[in-house]
mmCIF file of N, CA and C in Angstrom:
data_model
loop_
_atom_site.group_PDB
_atom_site.id
_atom_site.type_symbol
_atom_site.label_atom_id
_atom_site.label_comp_id
_atom_site.label_asym_id
_atom_site.label_seq_id
_atom_site.Cartn_x
_atom_site.Cartn_y
_atom_site.Cartn_z
ATOM 1 N N MET A 278 0.883 -1.230 -0.214
ATOM 2 C CA MET A 278 0.156 0.014 0.045
ATOM 3 C C MET A 278 0.953 1.323 0.158
ATOM 4 N N LYS A 279 0.497 2.251 -0.886
ATOM 5 C CA LYS A 279 1.461 3.378 -0.939
ATOM 6 C C LYS A 279 0.955 4.286 0.223
ATOM 7 N N ARG A 280 1.836 5.231 0.489
ATOM 8 C CA ARG A 280 1.545 6.194 1.719
ATOM 9 C C ARG A 280 1.786 7.647 1.017
ATOM 10 N N CYS A 281 0.575 8.323 1.128
ATOM 11 C CA CYS A 281 0.835 9.749 0.972
ATOM 12 C C CYS A 281 0.629 10.559 2.064
ATOM 13 N N MET A 282 1.604 11.686 2.229
ATOM 14 C CA MET A 282 1.109 12.874 3.337
ATOM 15 C C MET A 282 1.048 14.106 2.654
ATOM 16 N N PHE A 283 -0.239 14.734 3.325
ATOM 17 C CA PHE A 283 -0.588 16.023 2.816
ATOM 18 C C PHE A 283 -0.274 16.897 4.033
ATOM 19 N N VAL A 284 0.724 17.843 3.857
ATOM 20 C CA VAL A 284 0.920 18.923 4.801
ATOM 21 C C VAL A 284 0.585 20.166 4.467
ATOM 22 N N ASP A 285 -0.693 20.772 5.233
ATOM 23 C CA ASP A 285 -1.309 21.909 5.059
ATOM 24 C C ASP A 285 -1.943 22.251 6.232
ATOM 25 N N LYS A 286 -1.951 23.608 6.493
ATOM 26 C CA LYS A 286 -2.591 24.129 7.634
ATOM 27 C C LYS A 286 -4.046 24.328 7.606
ATOM 28 N N SER A 287 -4.586 24.029 6.418
ATOM 29 C CA SER A 287 -6.105 24.025 6.148
ATOM 30 C C SER A 287 -6.723 22.528 6.323
ATOM 31 N N SER A 288 -7.519 22.536 7.305
ATOM 32 C CA SER A 288 -8.139 21.182 7.371
ATOM 33 C C SER A 288 -9.070 20.838 6.160
ATOM 34 N N VAL A 289 -9.772 21.686 5.529
ATOM 35 C CA VAL A 289 -10.410 21.515 4.336
ATOM 36 C C VAL A 289 -9.662 20.898 3.288
ATOM 37 N N ILE A 290 -8.413 21.615 2.994
ATOM 38 C CA ILE A 290 -7.603 21.006 1.928
ATOM 39 C C ILE A 290 -7.367 19.685 2.143
ATOM 40 N N ARG A 291 -6.585 19.243 3.398
ATOM 41 C CA ARG A 291 -6.289 17.959 3.871
ATOM 42 C C ARG A 291 -7.600 17.059 3.767
ATOM 43 N N LYS A 292 -8.704 17.583 4.176
ATOM 44 C CA LYS A 292 -9.868 16.443 4.157
ATOM 45 C C LYS A 292 -10.409 16.132 2.898
ATOM 46 N N VAL A 293 -10.386 17.316 1.811
ATOM 47 C CA VAL A 293 -10.568 17.110 0.424
ATOM 48 C C VAL A 293 -9.588 15.956 -0.141
ATOM 49 N N ALA A 294 -8.246 16.411 0.015
ATOM 50 C CA ALA A 294 -7.249 15.346 -0.814
ATOM 51 C C ALA A 294 -7.534 13.760 0.021
ATOM 52 N N LYS A 295 -7.653 13.664 1.372
ATOM 53 C CA LYS A 295 -7.808 12.473 1.819
ATOM 54 C C LYS A 295 -9.211 11.645 1.263
ATOM 55 N N ARG A 296 -10.261 12.460 1.046
ATOM 56 C CA ARG A 296 -11.243 11.881 0.539
ATOM 57 C C ARG A 296 -11.163 11.369 -0.971
ATOM 58 N N ILE A 297 -10.575 12.227 -1.711
ATOM 59 C CA ILE A 297 -10.092 11.776 -3.149
ATOM 60 C C ILE A 297 -9.069 10.691 -3.146
ATOM 61 N N LEU A 298 -8.126 10.707 -2.395
ATOM 62 C CA LEU A 298 -6.970 9.757 -2.502
ATOM 63 C C LEU A 298 -7.020 8.390 -1.966
ATOM 64 N N THR A 299 -7.875 8.465 -0.890
ATOM 65 C CA THR A 299 -7.879 7.243 0.068
ATOM 66 C C THR A 299 -8.530 6.041 -0.773
ATOM 67 N N SER A 300 -7.761 4.915 -0.700
ATOM 68 C CA SER A 300 -8.382 3.720 -1.411
ATOM 69 C C SER A 300 -7.578 2.435 -0.874
ATOM 70 N N GLU A 301 -7.856 1.455 -1.457
ATOM 71 C CA GLU A 301 -7.260 0.172 -0.959
ATOM 72 C C GLU A 301 -5.815 0.267 -1.238
ATOM 73 N N SER A 302 -5.309 0.945 -2.209
ATOM 74 C CA SER A 302 -3.956 0.947 -2.583
ATOM 75 C C SER A 302 -3.397 2.319 -1.971
ATOM 76 N N MET A 303 -3.964 3.225 -1.375
ATOM 77 C CA MET A 303 -3.389 4.544 -0.900
ATOM 78 C C MET A 303 -3.954 4.922 0.745
ATOM 79 N N LEU A 304 -2.947 5.126 1.238
ATOM 80 C CA LEU A 304 -3.280 5.544 2.765
ATOM 81 C C LEU A 304 -2.842 7.129 2.639
ATOM 82 N N VAL A 305 -3.625 8.005 3.184
ATOM 83 C CA VAL A 305 -3.297 9.236 3.441
ATOM 84 C C VAL A 305 -3.154 9.764 4.834
ATOM 85 N N ILE A 306 -2.051 10.376 5.041
ATOM 86 C CA ILE A 306 -1.587 10.817 6.380
ATOM 87 C C ILE A 306 -1.567 12.327 6.318
ATOM 88 N N GLU A 307 -2.031 13.004 7.349
ATOM 89 C CA GLU A 307 -2.240 14.414 7.456
ATOM 90 C C GLU A 307 -1.081 15.033 8.371
ATOM 91 N N ALA A 308 -0.495 15.956 8.074
ATOM 92 C CA ALA A 308 0.149 16.960 8.905
ATOM 93 C C ALA A 308 -0.330 18.346 8.912
ATOM 94 N N THR A 309 -0.327 19.334 10.011
ATOM 95 C CA THR A 309 -0.606 20.535 9.840
ATOM 96 C C THR A 309 0.659 21.511 9.764
ATOM 97 N N ALA A 310 1.788 20.943 9.874
ATOM 98 C CA ALA A 310 3.019 21.943 9.937
ATOM 99 C C ALA A 310 4.286 21.046 9.560
ATOM 100 N N GLY A 311 5.292 21.853 9.148
ATOM 101 C CA GLY A 311 6.484 21.203 8.666
ATOM 102 C C GLY A 311 7.146 20.221 9.626
ATOM 103 N N ARG A 312 7.131 20.799 11.107
ATOM 104 C CA ARG A 312 7.964 19.852 11.915
ATOM 105 C C ARG A 312 7.088 18.757 12.327
ATOM 106 N N GLU A 313 5.778 18.721 12.308
ATOM 107 C CA GLU A 313 5.038 17.613 12.584
ATOM 108 C C GLU A 313 5.386 16.524 11.454
ATOM 109 N N ALA A 314 5.269 17.125 10.186
ATOM 110 C CA ALA A 314 5.517 16.265 9.105
ATOM 111 C C ALA A 314 6.872 15.472 9.253
ATOM 112 N N ILE A 315 7.833 16.155 9.584
ATOM 113 C CA ILE A 315 9.224 15.459 9.783
ATOM 114 C C ILE A 315 9.156 14.452 10.848
ATOM 115 N N ASP A 316 8.618 14.687 11.885
ATOM 116 C CA ASP A 316 8.434 13.624 13.066
ATOM 117 C C ASP A 316 7.715 12.579 12.539
ATOM 118 N N LEU A 317 6.446 12.747 11.636
ATOM 119 C CA LEU A 317 5.730 11.360 10.971
ATOM 120 C C LEU A 317 6.638 10.529 10.089
ATOM 121 N N CYS A 318 7.577 11.663 9.329
ATOM 122 C CA CYS A 318 8.399 10.844 8.424
ATOM 123 C C CYS A 318 9.517 10.216 8.990
ATOM 124 N N SER A 319 9.883 10.505 10.304
ATOM 125 C CA SER A 319 11.003 9.798 10.860
ATOM 126 C C SER A 319 10.480 8.541 11.412
ATOM 127 N N ALA A 320 9.143 8.417 11.692
ATOM 128 C CA ALA A 320 8.749 7.223 12.318
ATOM 129 C C ALA A 320 8.396 6.139 11.031
ATOM 130 N N GLU A 321 7.685 6.723 9.771
ATOM 131 C CA GLU A 321 7.410 5.922 8.610
ATOM 132 C C GLU A 321 7.577 6.959 7.510
ATOM 133 N N MET A 322 8.477 6.785 6.613
ATOM 134 C CA MET A 322 8.443 7.830 5.291
ATOM 135 C C MET A 322 7.273 7.213 4.378
ATOM 136 N N PRO A 323 6.621 8.213 3.937
ATOM 137 C CA PRO A 323 5.647 8.192 2.992
ATOM 138 C C PRO A 323 6.138 7.987 1.457
ATOM 139 N N ASP A 324 5.279 7.509 0.607
ATOM 140 C CA ASP A 324 5.904 7.382 -0.886
ATOM 141 C C ASP A 324 5.911 8.957 -1.544
ATOM 142 N N ILE A 325 4.948 9.559 -1.143
ATOM 143 C CA ILE A 325 4.581 10.876 -1.679
ATOM 144 C C ILE A 325 4.235 11.852 -0.585
ATOM 145 N N ILE A 326 4.633 13.253 -0.654
ATOM 146 C CA ILE A 326 4.398 14.098 0.364
ATOM 147 C C ILE A 326 4.133 15.331 -0.564
ATOM 148 N N VAL A 327 2.779 15.934 -0.140
ATOM 149 C CA VAL A 327 2.378 17.344 -0.730
ATOM 150 C C VAL A 327 2.551 18.271 0.418
ATOM 151 N N PHE A 328 3.135 19.332 0.101
ATOM 152 C CA PHE A 328 3.783 20.313 1.045
ATOM 153 C C PHE A 328 3.370 21.569 0.796
ATOM 154 N N ASP A 329 2.507 22.258 1.547
ATOM 155 C CA ASP A 329 2.115 23.678 1.269
ATOM 156 C C ASP A 329 3.311 24.625 1.524
ATOM 157 N N VAL A 330 3.768 25.336 0.588
ATOM 158 C CA VAL A 330 4.646 26.235 0.576
ATOM 159 C C VAL A 330 4.413 27.379 1.438
ATOM 160 N N SER A 331 3.402 27.580 1.703
ATOM 161 C CA SER A 331 2.982 28.894 2.724
ATOM 162 C C SER A 331 2.920 28.616 4.016
ATOM 163 N N LEU A 332 3.404 27.310 4.532
ATOM 164 C CA LEU A 332 3.339 27.072 5.848
ATOM 165 C C LEU A 332 4.236 27.998 6.826
ATOM 166 N N PRO A 333 3.767 28.526 7.823
ATOM 167 C CA PRO A 333 4.626 29.662 8.483
ATOM 168 C C PRO A 333 5.764 28.957 9.266
ATOM 169 N N ASP A 334 5.743 27.799 9.606
ATOM 170 C CA ASP A 334 6.971 27.207 10.469
ATOM 171 C C ASP A 334 8.146 26.679 9.571
ATOM 172 N N MET A 335 8.047 26.417 8.366
ATOM 173 C CA MET A 335 9.037 25.882 7.492
ATOM 174 C C MET A 335 8.823 26.205 6.152
ATOM 175 N N GLN A 336 10.162 26.550 5.513
ATOM 176 C CA GLN A 336 10.110 26.759 3.931
ATOM 177 C C GLN A 336 10.243 25.387 3.316
ATOM 178 N N LEU A 337 9.785 25.140 2.054
ATOM 179 C CA LEU A 337 9.798 23.902 1.261
ATOM 180 C C LEU A 337 11.252 23.591 1.353
ATOM 181 N N THR A 338 12.125 24.231 0.922
ATOM 182 C CA THR A 338 13.533 23.948 0.728
ATOM 183 C C THR A 338 14.014 23.184 2.060
ATOM 184 N N GLU A 339 13.873 23.983 3.124
ATOM 185 C CA GLU A 339 14.346 23.364 4.471
ATOM 186 C C GLU A 339 13.638 22.139 4.710
ATOM 187 N N PHE A 340 12.403 21.982 4.365
ATOM 188 C CA PHE A 340 11.743 20.696 4.678
ATOM 189 C C PHE A 340 12.314 19.650 3.803
ATOM 190 N N ILE A 341 12.520 19.658 2.642
ATOM 191 C CA ILE A 341 13.042 18.790 1.875
ATOM 192 C C ILE A 341 14.700 18.438 2.283
ATOM 193 N N GLY A 342 15.371 19.269 2.804
ATOM 194 C CA GLY A 342 16.772 19.095 3.520
ATOM 195 C C GLY A 342 16.600 18.240 4.419
ATOM 196 N N HIS A 343 15.530 18.389 5.436
ATOM 197 C CA HIS A 343 15.362 17.481 6.590
ATOM 198 C C HIS A 343 14.849 16.146 6.160
ATOM 199 N N ILE A 344 14.039 16.108 5.042
ATOM 200 C CA ILE A 344 13.604 14.817 4.677
ATOM 201 C C ILE A 344 14.848 13.982 4.163
ATOM 202 N N ARG A 345 15.446 14.450 3.192
ATOM 203 C CA ARG A 345 16.706 13.862 2.689
ATOM 204 C C ARG A 345 17.676 13.513 3.756
ATOM 205 N N SER A 346 17.842 14.332 4.837
ATOM 206 C CA SER A 346 18.775 13.771 5.691
ATOM 207 C C SER A 346 18.402 12.756 6.697
ATOM 208 N N LEU A 347 17.209 12.285 6.729
ATOM 209 C CA LEU A 347 16.744 11.144 7.523
ATOM 210 C C LEU A 347 17.243 9.763 6.968
ATOM 211 N N GLY A 348 17.651 9.898 5.728
ATOM 212 C CA GLY A 348 18.378 8.774 5.399
ATOM 213 C C GLY A 348 17.542 7.552 5.121
ATOM 214 N N SER A 349 16.250 7.495 4.880
ATOM 215 C CA SER A 349 15.167 6.600 4.640
ATOM 216 C C SER A 349 15.559 5.893 3.282
ATOM 217 N N PRO A 350 15.357 4.613 3.304
ATOM 218 C CA PRO A 350 15.544 3.906 2.220
ATOM 219 C C PRO A 350 14.521 4.215 1.068
ATOM 220 N N ILE A 351 13.158 4.823 1.627
ATOM 221 C CA ILE A 351 12.152 5.537 0.946
ATOM 222 C C ILE A 351 12.439 6.908 0.332
ATOM 223 N N VAL A 352 12.548 7.113 -0.797
ATOM 224 C CA VAL A 352 12.806 8.522 -1.217
ATOM 225 C C VAL A 352 11.596 9.055 -1.741
ATOM 226 N N PRO A 353 10.883 9.894 -1.093
ATOM 227 C CA PRO A 353 9.684 10.198 -1.408
ATOM 228 C C PRO A 353 9.562 11.317 -2.710
ATOM 229 N N GLN A 354 8.382 11.402 -3.341
ATOM 230 C CA GLN A 354 8.348 12.158 -4.337
ATOM 231 C C GLN A 354 7.716 13.501 -3.584
ATOM 232 N N ILE A 355 8.045 14.518 -3.773
ATOM 233 C CA ILE A 355 7.674 15.752 -3.123
ATOM 234 C C ILE A 355 6.972 16.840 -4.142
ATOM 235 N N VAL A 356 5.651 17.315 -3.767
ATOM 236 C CA VAL A 356 5.010 17.986 -4.537
ATOM 237 C C VAL A 356 4.979 19.294 -3.759
ATOM 238 N N ALA A 357 5.142 20.446 -4.388
ATOM 239 C CA ALA A 357 4.754 21.744 -3.606
ATOM 240 C C ALA A 357 3.559 22.101 -4.030
ATOM 241 N N LEU A 358 2.827 22.653 -2.815
ATOM 242 C CA LEU A 358 1.446 22.949 -3.179
ATOM 243 C C LEU A 358 1.332 24.482 -2.881
ATOM 244 N N LEU A 359 0.694 24.925 -3.991
ATOM 245 C CA LEU A 359 0.926 26.465 -4.159
ATOM 246 C C LEU A 359 -0.547 27.055 -4.164
ATOM 247 N N VAL A 360 -0.709 28.493 -3.784
ATOM 248 C CA VAL A 360 -1.844 29.304 -3.730
ATOM 249 C C VAL A 360 -1.950 29.972 -5.087
ATOM 250 N N GLU A 361 -0.652 30.448 -5.729
ATOM 251 C CA GLU A 361 -0.848 30.749 -7.039
ATOM 252 C C GLU A 361 0.455 30.578 -7.739
ATOM 253 N N LEU A 362 0.428 30.644 -9.198
ATOM 254 C CA LEU A 362 1.524 30.103 -10.156
ATOM 255 C C LEU A 362 2.641 31.099 -9.774
ATOM 256 N N ASP A 363 3.670 30.893 -9.064
ATOM 257 C CA ASP A 363 4.681 31.714 -9.025
ATOM 258 C C ASP A 363 6.154 30.977 -9.448
ATOM 259 N N LEU A 364 6.519 31.381 -10.616
ATOM 260 C CA LEU A 364 7.656 30.737 -11.446
ATOM 261 C C LEU A 364 8.756 30.614 -10.331
ATOM 262 N N GLY A 365 9.142 31.727 -9.628
ATOM 263 C CA GLY A 365 10.175 31.824 -8.763
ATOM 264 C C GLY A 365 10.387 30.648 -7.608
ATOM 265 N N THR A 366 8.906 30.545 -7.076
ATOM 266 C CA THR A 366 8.663 29.430 -5.777
ATOM 267 C C THR A 366 8.835 28.082 -6.720
ATOM 268 N N ILE A 367 8.442 27.854 -7.910
ATOM 269 C CA ILE A 367 8.341 26.484 -8.601
ATOM 270 C C ILE A 367 9.870 26.196 -8.805
ATOM 271 N N MET A 368 10.596 27.122 -9.243
ATOM 272 C CA MET A 368 11.952 26.993 -9.631
ATOM 273 C C MET A 368 12.938 26.582 -8.353
ATOM 274 N N ARG A 369 12.728 27.378 -7.366
ATOM 275 C CA ARG A 369 13.272 27.000 -5.965
ATOM 276 C C ARG A 369 12.893 25.775 -5.525
ATOM 277 N N ALA A 370 11.678 25.310 -5.708
ATOM 278 C CA ALA A 370 11.196 23.942 -5.290
ATOM 279 C C ALA A 370 11.927 22.943 -6.248
ATOM 280 N N LYS A 371 12.110 23.098 -7.488
ATOM 281 C CA LYS A 371 12.555 22.157 -8.314
ATOM 282 C C LYS A 371 14.158 21.977 -7.971
ATOM 283 N N ARG A 372 14.729 22.996 -7.684
ATOM 284 C CA ARG A 372 16.104 22.880 -7.433
ATOM 285 C C ARG A 372 16.486 22.236 -5.907
ATOM 286 N N ALA A 373 15.554 22.502 -5.206
ATOM 287 C CA ALA A 373 15.663 21.847 -3.864
ATOM 288 C C ALA A 373 15.197 20.447 -4.010
ATOM 289 N N GLY A 374 14.682 19.863 -4.952
ATOM 290 C CA GLY A 374 14.311 18.361 -5.122
ATOM 291 C C GLY A 374 13.024 18.084 -5.299
ATOM 292 N N ALA A 375 11.984 19.031 -5.399
ATOM 293 C CA ALA A 375 10.634 18.708 -5.703
ATOM 294 C C ALA A 375 10.393 17.927 -6.935
ATOM 295 N N HIS A 376 9.434 17.238 -7.098
ATOM 296 C CA HIS A 376 9.071 16.440 -8.161
ATOM 297 C C HIS A 376 7.981 17.219 -9.138
ATOM 298 N N GLY A 377 7.136 18.161 -8.769
ATOM 299 C CA GLY A 377 6.183 18.861 -9.308
ATOM 300 C C GLY A 377 5.339 19.954 -8.269
ATOM 301 N N TYR A 378 4.482 20.406 -8.845
ATOM 302 C CA TYR A 378 3.632 21.431 -8.068
ATOM 303 C C TYR A 378 2.318 21.135 -8.359
ATOM 304 N N LEU A 379 1.316 21.543 -7.470
ATOM 305 C CA LEU A 379 -0.001 21.533 -7.500
ATOM 306 C C LEU A 379 -0.682 22.770 -7.039
ATOM 307 N N LEU A 380 -1.647 23.403 -7.754
ATOM 308 C CA LEU A 380 -2.353 24.579 -7.275
ATOM 309 C C LEU A 380 -3.460 24.275 -6.629
ATOM 310 N N LYS A 381 -3.771 25.014 -5.396
ATOM 311 C CA LYS A 381 -4.890 24.842 -4.720
ATOM 312 C C LYS A 381 -5.790 26.075 -4.748
ATOM 313 N N PRO A 382 -7.055 26.151 -4.697
ATOM 314 C CA PRO A 382 -7.691 24.825 -4.587
ATOM 315 C C PRO A 382 -7.693 23.817 -5.855
ATOM 316 N N PHE A 383 -7.778 22.648 -5.596
ATOM 317 C CA PHE A 383 -7.723 21.544 -6.627
ATOM 318 C C PHE A 383 -8.962 21.000 -6.671
ATOM 319 N N ASN A 384 -9.221 20.141 -7.728
ATOM 320 C CA ASN A 384 -10.296 19.428 -7.583
ATOM 321 C C ASN A 384 -9.892 17.838 -8.062
ATOM 322 N N ARG A 385 -10.815 16.882 -7.987
ATOM 323 C CA ARG A 385 -10.467 15.453 -8.133
ATOM 324 C C ARG A 385 -9.611 15.180 -9.340
ATOM 325 N N VAL A 386 -9.927 15.739 -10.586
ATOM 326 C CA VAL A 386 -9.354 15.663 -11.808
ATOM 327 C C VAL A 386 -7.870 16.119 -11.764
ATOM 328 N N GLN A 387 -7.714 17.170 -11.126
ATOM 329 C CA GLN A 387 -6.412 17.967 -10.898
ATOM 330 C C GLN A 387 -5.660 17.116 -10.238
ATOM 331 N N LEU A 388 -5.984 16.545 -9.131
ATOM 332 C CA LEU A 388 -5.202 15.857 -8.056
ATOM 333 C C LEU A 388 -4.741 14.640 -8.492
ATOM 334 N N LEU A 389 -5.740 13.914 -9.186
ATOM 335 C CA LEU A 389 -5.427 12.542 -9.593
ATOM 336 C C LEU A 389 -4.607 12.596 -11.022
ATOM 337 N N ASP A 390 -4.565 13.610 -11.770
ATOM 338 C CA ASP A 390 -3.705 13.932 -12.910
ATOM 339 C C ASP A 390 -2.286 13.941 -12.446
ATOM 340 N N ARG A 391 -2.156 14.723 -11.334
ATOM 341 C CA ARG A 391 -0.714 14.864 -10.704
ATOM 342 C C ARG A 391 -0.182 13.766 -9.995
ATOM 343 N N PHE A 392 -0.982 12.778 -9.658
ATOM 344 C CA PHE A 392 -0.616 11.670 -8.988
ATOM 345 C C PHE A 392 -0.305 10.675 -10.126
ATOM 346 N N ARG A 393 -0.991 10.722 -11.331
ATOM 347 C CA ARG A 393 -0.688 9.740 -12.289
ATOM 348 C C ARG A 393 0.696 10.086 -13.090
ATOM 349 N N ALA A 394 0.696 11.676 -12.973
ATOM 350 C CA ALA A 394 2.049 12.102 -13.832
ATOM 351 C C ALA A 394 3.306 11.598 -12.645
ATOM 352 N N LEU A 395 3.005 11.937 -11.433
ATOM 353 C CA LEU A 395 4.089 11.413 -10.425
ATOM 354 C C LEU A 395 4.510 9.977 -10.700
ATOM 355 N N GLN A 396 3.415 9.038 -10.911
ATOM 356 C CA GLN A 396 3.734 7.472 -10.995
ATOM 357 C C GLN A 396 4.345 7.447 -12.341
ATOM 358 N N ALA A 397 4.016 8.111 -13.350
ATOM 359 C CA ALA A 397 4.484 7.891 -14.720
ATOM 360 C C ALA A 397 6.035 8.214 -14.661
ATOM 361 N N SER A 398 6.478 9.339 -14.104
ATOM 362 C CA SER A 398 7.856 9.819 -14.048
ATOM 363 C C SER A 398 8.757 8.971 -13.281
ATOM 364 N N ARG A 399 8.007 8.372 -12.075
ATOM 365 C CA ARG A 399 8.807 7.365 -11.315
ATOM 366 C C ARG A 399 8.994 6.064 -12.057
ATOM 367 N N ASP A 400 8.137 5.652 -12.955
ATOM 368 C CA ASP A 400 8.217 4.321 -13.847
ATOM 369 C C ASP A 400 9.233 4.740 -14.695
ATOM 370 N N THR A 401 9.282 5.754 -15.486
ATOM 371 C CA THR A 401 10.219 6.366 -16.384
ATOM 372 C C THR A 401 11.610 6.250 -15.811
ATOM 373 N N THR A 402 11.811 6.893 -14.801
ATOM 374 C CA THR A 402 13.093 6.967 -13.841
ATOM 375 C C THR A 402 13.599 5.634 -13.729
ATOM 376 N N ARG A 403 12.742 4.727 -13.238
ATOM 377 C CA ARG A 403 13.223 3.308 -12.865
ATOM 378 C C ARG A 403 13.696 2.628 -14.243
ATOM 379 N N ALA A 404 12.905 2.767 -15.115
ATOM 380 C CA ALA A 404 13.252 2.218 -16.539
ATOM 381 C C ALA A 404 14.607 2.639 -17.134
ATOM 382 N N ARG A 405 14.822 4.018 -17.046
ATOM 383 C CA ARG A 405 16.235 4.609 -17.409
ATOM 384 C C ARG A 405 17.380 4.493 -16.466
ATOM 385 N N ALA A 406 17.144 3.825 -15.139
ATOM 386 C CA ALA A 406 17.943 3.919 -14.428
ATOM 387 C C ALA A 406 18.994 2.564 -14.812
ATOM 388 N N PRO A 407 20.221 3.059 -14.878
ATOM 389 C CA PRO A 407 21.230 1.953 -15.029
ATOM 390 C C PRO A 407 21.487 0.766 -14.184
ATOM 391 N N ALA A 408 22.009 -0.224 -14.180
ATOM 392 C CA ALA A 408 22.282 -1.162 -13.170
ATOM 393 C C ALA A 408 23.213 -0.754 -12.275
ATOM 394 N N PRO A 409 23.100 -0.909 -10.897
ATOM 395 C CA PRO A 409 23.911 -0.390 -9.838
ATOM 396 C C PRO A 409 25.365 -1.043 -10.228
ATOM 397 N N THR A 410 26.285 0.019 -9.779
ATOM 398 C CA THR A 410 27.714 -0.711 -9.940
ATOM 399 C C THR A 410 28.368 -0.733 -8.829
ATOM 400 N N LYS A 411 29.554 -1.285 -8.799
ATOM 401 C CA LYS A 411 30.228 -1.378 -7.485
ATOM 402 C C LYS A 411 30.597 -0.048 -6.747
ATOM 403 N N ASN A 412 30.992 0.927 -7.655
ATOM 404 C CA ASN A 412 31.385 2.088 -7.186
ATOM 405 C C ASN A 412 30.493 3.336 -8.040
ATOM 406 N N PRO A 413 29.308 3.455 -7.684
ATOM 407 C CA PRO A 413 28.554 4.305 -8.516
ATOM 408 C C PRO A 413 29.288 5.705 -8.658
ATOM 409 N N ALA A 414 28.920 6.388 -9.514
ATOM 410 C CA ALA A 414 29.596 8.086 -9.550
ATOM 411 C C ALA A 414 28.328 8.632 -8.975
ATOM 412 N N PRO A 415 28.918 10.047 -8.487
ATOM 413 C CA PRO A 415 27.774 10.793 -7.755
ATOM 414 C C PRO A 415 26.661 10.984 -8.651
ATOM 415 N N ALA A 416 25.636 11.269 -7.989
ATOM 416 C CA ALA A 416 24.257 11.939 -8.506
ATOM 417 C C ALA A 416 24.535 13.018 -9.547
ATOM 418 N N GLY A 417 23.865 13.052 -10.663
ATOM 419 C CA GLY A 417 24.163 14.252 -11.551
ATOM 420 C C GLY A 417 22.718 15.009 -11.567
ATOM 421 N N SER A 418 22.749 15.642 -12.742
ATOM 422 C CA SER A 418 21.335 16.296 -12.708
ATOM 423 C C SER A 418 20.235 15.475 -13.403
ATOM 424 N N PHE A 419 18.928 16.020 -13.181
ATOM 425 C CA PHE A 419 17.825 14.968 -13.464
ATOM 426 C C PHE A 419 16.864 15.871 -14.347
ATOM 427 N N ASP A 420 15.791 15.272 -15.055
ATOM 428 C CA ASP A 420 15.131 16.080 -15.703
ATOM 429 C C ASP A 420 13.757 15.788 -15.154
ATOM 430 N N VAL A 421 13.226 16.801 -14.701
ATOM 431 C CA VAL A 421 11.862 16.838 -14.123
ATOM 432 C C VAL A 421 11.216 18.067 -14.516
ATOM 433 N N ARG A 422 9.956 17.841 -14.953
ATOM 434 C CA ARG A 422 9.301 18.757 -15.652
ATOM 435 C C ARG A 422 8.141 19.141 -14.657
ATOM 436 N N LEU A 423 7.984 20.531 -14.331
ATOM 437 C CA LEU A 423 7.267 20.979 -13.501
ATOM 438 C C LEU A 423 6.143 21.704 -14.002
#
């Protein structure tokens, strides 16, 4: 079962996302702040994290740094949740390691399309990934379309 975490201060946004995404194959976890999300990720890392970039306690770039430093074998796909289309925020999120963005408020079609795109990009990345070597080279650039 896949695990998804929605990090947003709005209970309405979290409730709508949970209602749309929860299924036999998807468990949705909620957090109201960045620190709470990090604590939950420390216990069990989700496969996907949707993070509201306007949270007062933590910036997205800081959050991604904390998540990557946990050293989990699961490397979650991270989606920036935006109130408005802001190219600067999208580019900072991409440079920090986000896999995409989603505008809120969103509807069922928009949310499911974003999750399908995440799955497709993960499948493509796995298909293109070279076989592991004894001494792998350091990670290079990546091609992620936001």
